mmCIF file of C-alpha atoms in Angstrom:
data_model
loop_
_atom_site.group_PDB
_atom_site.id
_atom_site.type_symbol
_atom_site.label_atom_id
_atom_site.label_comp_id
_atom_site.label_asym_id
_atom_site.label_seq_id
_atom_site.Cartn_x
_atom_site.Cartn_y
_atom_site.Cartn_z
ATOM 1 C CA MET A 1 167.585 76.970 195.399
ATOM 2 C CA ASN A 2 167.398 75.879 191.755
ATOM 3 C CA THR A 3 169.068 77.930 189.054
ATOM 4 C CA TRP A 4 165.863 77.923 187.040
ATOM 5 C CA ASP A 5 162.232 78.352 188.100
ATOM 6 C CA LEU A 6 161.066 74.974 186.847
ATOM 7 C CA GLN A 7 157.405 75.642 187.572
ATOM 8 C CA ASN A 8 157.424 78.793 185.455
ATOM 9 C CA VAL A 9 159.484 77.112 182.735
ATOM 10 C CA GLU A 10 156.961 74.290 182.474
ATOM 11 C CA LYS A 11 154.068 76.747 182.455
ATOM 12 C CA GLY A 12 155.721 78.815 179.729
ATOM 13 C CA LEU A 13 156.497 75.779 177.586
ATOM 14 C CA LYS A 14 152.915 74.550 177.810
ATOM 15 C CA LYS A 15 151.646 77.972 176.753
ATOM 16 C CA ALA A 16 154.099 78.155 173.840
ATOM 17 C CA PHE A 17 152.930 74.741 172.640
ATOM 18 C CA LYS A 18 149.249 75.599 173.171
ATOM 19 C CA ASP A 19 149.645 78.887 171.262
ATOM 20 C CA ASN A 20 151.907 77.196 168.709
ATOM 21 C CA SER A 21 154.232 80.155 169.193
ATOM 22 C CA GLU A 22 157.792 80.045 167.911
ATOM 23 C CA THR A 23 158.447 83.465 169.499
ATOM 24 C CA GLN A 24 157.376 82.330 172.969
ATOM 25 C CA LEU A 25 159.364 79.121 172.670
ATOM 26 C CA LEU A 26 162.538 80.937 171.610
ATOM 27 C CA GLU A 27 162.280 83.301 174.578
ATOM 28 C CA ILE A 28 161.975 80.405 177.036
ATOM 29 C CA LEU A 29 164.909 78.595 175.436
ATOM 30 C CA LYS A 30 167.144 81.665 175.660
ATOM 31 C CA ASN A 31 166.579 81.882 179.411
ATOM 32 C CA ASN A 32 166.830 78.182 180.267
ATOM 33 C CA SER A 33 169.864 76.460 178.797
ATOM 34 C CA PHE A 34 169.022 73.077 180.346
ATOM 35 C CA LEU A 35 166.190 72.698 177.823
ATOM 36 C CA PHE A 36 168.906 71.911 175.233
ATOM 37 C CA TYR A 37 170.028 68.917 177.324
ATOM 38 C CA GLU A 38 169.025 66.277 174.753
ATOM 39 C CA LEU A 39 170.545 68.176 171.830
ATOM 40 C CA TYR A 40 174.009 68.363 173.395
ATOM 41 C CA SER A 41 175.987 65.272 172.403
ATOM 42 C CA ARG A 42 178.069 65.709 175.571
ATOM 43 C CA LYS A 43 176.255 66.610 178.785
ATOM 44 C CA TYR A 44 179.235 67.598 180.951
ATOM 45 C CA GLY A 45 181.853 70.279 180.410
ATOM 46 C CA ILE A 46 179.661 71.921 177.794
ATOM 47 C CA SER A 47 180.255 75.175 175.997
ATOM 48 C CA PRO A 48 177.604 77.901 176.315
ATOM 49 C CA ASN A 49 175.072 78.367 173.564
ATOM 50 C CA PHE A 50 174.668 81.621 171.700
ATOM 51 C CA SER A 51 171.417 82.981 170.305
ATOM 52 C CA GLU A 52 170.518 84.722 167.053
ATOM 53 C CA ILE A 53 173.776 84.440 165.136
ATOM 54 C CA SER A 54 173.581 86.477 161.941
ATOM 55 C CA PHE A 55 175.812 86.037 158.916
ATOM 56 C CA GLY A 56 175.937 86.924 155.258
ATOM 57 C CA GLY A 57 173.592 89.850 155.722
ATOM 58 C CA LYS A 58 170.468 87.711 155.295
ATOM 59 C CA PHE A 59 170.931 84.510 157.334
ATOM 60 C CA ARG A 60 170.362 83.875 161.022
ATOM 61 C CA CYS A 61 170.379 80.707 163.083
ATOM 62 C CA ASP A 62 168.490 80.603 166.366
ATOM 63 C CA PHE A 63 171.193 78.943 168.493
ATOM 64 C CA ALA A 64 174.748 77.695 168.124
ATOM 65 C CA TRP A 65 177.385 76.124 170.359
ATOM 66 C CA LEU A 66 180.794 74.507 170.124
ATOM 67 C CA ASN A 67 181.691 70.857 170.594
ATOM 68 C CA ASP A 68 185.395 71.020 171.349
ATOM 69 C CA ASN A 69 186.171 67.553 170.016
ATOM 70 C CA SER A 70 189.705 66.165 169.837
ATOM 71 C CA GLY A 71 189.264 65.894 166.057
ATOM 72 C CA GLY A 72 188.506 69.573 165.688
ATOM 73 C CA PRO A 73 185.817 72.135 166.503
ATOM 74 C CA GLU A 74 182.304 71.033 165.628
ATOM 75 C CA TRP A 75 179.775 73.848 165.638
ATOM 76 C CA VAL A 76 176.129 72.941 166.227
ATOM 77 C CA LEU A 77 173.623 75.228 164.497
ATOM 78 C CA VAL A 78 169.959 74.972 165.476
ATOM 79 C CA GLU A 79 166.807 76.187 163.770
ATOM 80 C CA VAL A 80 163.670 76.204 165.970
ATOM 81 C CA GLU A 81 160.244 76.167 164.335
ATOM 82 C CA LYS A 82 156.708 76.277 165.716
ATOM 83 C CA PRO A 83 155.991 73.505 168.259
ATOM 84 C CA GLU A 84 153.024 72.287 166.225
ATOM 85 C CA MET A 85 154.279 73.110 162.766
ATOM 86 C CA LYS A 86 152.362 71.214 160.104
ATOM 87 C CA LEU A 87 154.669 68.445 158.935
ATOM 88 C CA PHE A 88 152.867 66.504 156.207
ATOM 89 C CA THR A 89 149.982 66.952 153.789
ATOM 90 C CA LYS A 90 146.990 64.643 153.543
ATOM 91 C CA LYS A 91 148.928 62.832 150.816
ATOM 92 C CA ASN A 92 151.712 62.137 153.340
ATOM 93 C CA GLU A 93 154.086 64.478 151.541
ATOM 94 C CA PRO A 94 156.306 66.963 153.425
ATOM 95 C CA SER A 95 154.444 70.226 154.002
ATOM 96 C CA SER A 96 155.623 73.515 152.547
ATOM 97 C CA GLU A 97 156.550 74.609 156.097
ATOM 98 C CA LEU A 98 158.745 71.564 156.643
ATOM 99 C CA ASN A 99 160.392 71.905 153.241
ATOM 100 C CA HIS A 100 160.982 75.621 153.794
ATOM 101 C CA SER A 101 162.603 75.034 157.180
ATOM 102 C CA ILE A 102 164.952 72.374 155.842
ATOM 103 C CA GLU A 103 165.839 74.516 152.837
ATOM 104 C CA GLN A 104 166.624 77.386 155.182
ATOM 105 C CA VAL A 105 169.163 75.273 157.070
ATOM 106 C CA LYS A 106 170.607 73.983 153.790
ATOM 107 C CA SER A 107 171.168 77.591 152.759
ATOM 108 C CA TRP A 108 173.440 78.071 155.785
ATOM 109 C CA ASP A 109 175.549 75.115 154.716
ATOM 110 C CA ARG A 110 175.780 76.364 151.134
ATOM 111 C CA TYR A 111 176.680 79.844 152.289
ATOM 112 C CA PHE A 112 179.566 78.733 154.478
ATOM 113 C CA ARG A 113 180.881 76.366 151.808
ATOM 114 C CA GLU A 114 180.952 79.279 149.370
ATOM 115 C CA ASN A 115 182.274 81.796 151.913
ATOM 116 C CA PRO A 116 185.033 80.198 154.013
ATOM 117 C CA LEU A 117 186.319 83.570 155.195
ATOM 118 C CA GLU A 118 182.922 84.431 156.643
ATOM 119 C CA LYS A 119 182.848 81.022 158.353
ATOM 120 C CA LYS A 120 186.207 81.827 159.949
ATOM 121 C CA ARG A 121 185.061 85.331 160.910
ATOM 122 C CA VAL A 122 181.942 84.111 162.696
ATOM 123 C CA PHE A 123 183.211 80.906 164.318
ATOM 124 C CA GLY A 124 186.989 81.254 164.417
ATOM 125 C CA ALA A 125 187.587 77.731 163.103
ATOM 126 C CA VAL A 126 185.243 74.956 161.963
ATOM 127 C CA SER A 127 186.140 71.332 161.458
ATOM 128 C CA LYS A 128 182.513 70.414 160.742
ATOM 129 C CA PHE A 129 178.982 71.630 161.278
ATOM 130 C CA ARG A 130 176.116 69.742 162.883
ATOM 131 C CA PHE A 131 172.776 71.119 161.720
ATOM 132 C CA ILE A 132 169.555 70.527 163.691
ATOM 133 C CA MET A 133 166.000 71.560 162.812
ATOM 134 C CA VAL A 134 163.439 71.278 165.623
ATOM 135 C CA GLY A 135 159.723 71.500 164.895
ATOM 136 C CA GLY A 136 156.408 69.683 165.039
ATOM 137 C CA LYS A 137 154.955 67.646 167.871
ATOM 138 C CA LYS A 138 155.945 64.098 168.717
ATOM 139 C CA GLU A 139 152.557 62.622 167.814
ATOM 140 C CA ASP A 140 152.757 63.949 164.256
ATOM 141 C CA TRP A 141 156.211 62.404 163.846
ATOM 142 C CA GLN A 142 154.908 59.002 164.959
ATOM 143 C CA THR A 143 152.704 58.149 162.008
ATOM 144 C CA GLU A 144 154.081 55.370 159.826
ATOM 145 C CA SER A 145 154.800 57.648 156.870
ATOM 146 C CA ALA A 146 156.463 60.278 159.085
ATOM 147 C CA ILE A 147 158.667 57.681 160.791
ATOM 148 C CA LYS A 148 159.823 56.335 157.434
ATOM 149 C CA TRP A 149 160.417 59.804 156.021
ATOM 150 C CA ARG A 150 162.437 61.015 159.013
ATOM 151 C CA ALA A 151 164.493 57.812 159.225
ATOM 152 C CA TYR A 152 165.451 58.190 155.571
ATOM 153 C CA HIS A 153 166.046 61.928 155.896
ATOM 154 C CA ASN A 154 168.267 61.676 158.986
ATOM 155 C CA ASP A 155 170.245 58.886 157.332
ATOM 156 C CA THR A 156 170.877 60.717 154.064
ATOM 157 C CA SER A 157 170.896 64.406 155.024
ATOM 158 C CA THR A 158 173.346 66.584 156.950
ATOM 159 C CA ILE A 159 170.378 68.073 158.806
ATOM 160 C CA GLU A 160 168.961 66.273 161.854
ATOM 161 C CA VAL A 161 165.215 66.661 162.260
ATOM 162 C CA ARG A 162 163.836 66.520 165.805
ATOM 163 C CA SER A 163 160.389 67.028 167.314
ATOM 164 C CA SER A 164 159.701 69.958 169.619
ATOM 165 C CA ASP A 165 159.229 67.499 172.489
ATOM 166 C CA VAL A 166 163.024 67.432 172.692
ATOM 167 C CA PHE A 167 162.585 70.619 174.787
ATOM 168 C CA LEU A 168 159.947 69.108 177.088
ATOM 169 C CA ARG A 169 161.808 65.998 178.216
ATOM 170 C CA PRO A 170 164.639 67.853 180.036
ATOM 171 C CA LEU A 171 162.039 69.009 182.580
ATOM 172 C CA LYS A 172 161.863 65.400 183.785
ATOM 173 C CA VAL A 173 165.642 65.364 184.203
ATOM 174 C CA ALA A 174 165.505 68.664 186.092
ATOM 175 C CA LYS A 175 162.841 67.350 188.465
ATOM 176 C CA GLU A 176 164.307 63.894 189.079
ATOM 177 C CA LYS A 177 168.083 64.206 188.522
ATOM 178 C CA PHE A 178 168.906 67.875 188.872
ATOM 179 C CA GLY A 179 172.564 67.138 189.518
ATOM 180 C CA GLU A 180 172.864 65.975 185.905
ATOM 181 C CA LEU A 181 172.509 69.596 184.837
ATOM 182 C CA TRP A 182 175.545 71.005 186.685
ATOM 183 C CA SER A 183 177.315 71.919 183.463
ATOM 184 C CA PHE A 184 174.263 73.784 182.179
ATOM 185 C CA GLU A 185 174.093 75.652 185.502
ATOM 186 C CA GLU A 186 177.494 77.139 184.679
ATOM 187 C CA ASN A 187 175.884 78.711 181.606
ATOM 188 C CA PRO A 188 172.212 79.044 182.642
ATOM 189 C CA LYS A 189 171.155 81.326 179.783
ATOM 190 C CA SER A 190 172.036 81.770 176.126
ATOM 191 C CA LEU A 191 174.738 84.314 175.504
ATOM 192 C CA LYS A 192 174.232 87.099 172.983
ATOM 193 C CA HIS A 193 175.656 86.674 169.495
ATOM 194 C CA THR A 194 177.903 89.668 170.165
ATOM 195 C CA GLU A 195 179.796 87.559 172.735
ATOM 196 C CA LEU A 196 180.569 84.738 170.313
ATOM 197 C CA GLU A 197 183.838 86.127 168.944
ATOM 198 C CA LYS A 198 185.191 86.856 172.426
ATOM 199 C CA PHE A 199 184.356 83.282 173.458
ATOM 200 C CA TRP A 200 186.407 81.567 170.767
ATOM 201 C CA THR A 201 189.155 84.201 170.858
ATOM 202 C CA ASP A 202 189.716 83.625 174.591
ATOM 203 C CA TYR A 203 189.378 79.833 174.426
ATOM 204 C CA GLY A 204 192.831 78.225 174.261
ATOM 205 C CA TYR A 205 191.458 75.108 172.548
ATOM 206 C CA MET A 206 190.676 77.199 169.477
ATOM 207 C CA ASP A 207 194.164 78.698 169.089
ATOM 208 C CA LEU A 208 195.703 75.746 167.245
ATOM 209 C CA TRP A 209 192.616 75.067 165.161
ATOM 210 C CA ARG A 210 192.433 78.695 164.045
ATOM 211 C CA LYS A 211 195.947 78.283 162.621
ATOM 212 C CA VAL A 212 195.338 74.859 161.079
ATOM 213 C CA LEU A 213 191.884 75.305 159.548
#
């Protein structure tokens, strides 16, 4: 028996995309960790992801997880937008929605640079952040102007921009190579933000880095 009800997951994703609903999409993501498969740089021995991490009294990222690299803890922070968010204007300029989303993620980076104690309080220790913004459908990212814009952006910005289809493709993996998801099965759902501190406090890997950083 599969850990996740793939038929219902696929049905829910299709509805979220059809309704262009960020709320529906977030709910599905919280309950099905394997949908983050493509966003994890390492697929095996993963750390769980945590949802709705608040900081600074006014900021909140949708999901975060730890990459326990040998060079230090890298925390991945993810902002999820509407599946069919408008990306560009008729003049091929970034839409206000796209600009707002990117600025929102930039504000996290600025906040933690200005408030290192808060960074330590929330994450225990941070060697570096990896910021990801997910929004818009694949087709809208495949116009010539969009391809050029995203290539330049991802090359010059600290924020990776991905299409919402990044959450659809793991369904193919789940159907054809389910064994690839064993590490996600160990953490099938997002953990609550209230469990984040206990996670890094209890994780031996973090002990040294908490002293060093």
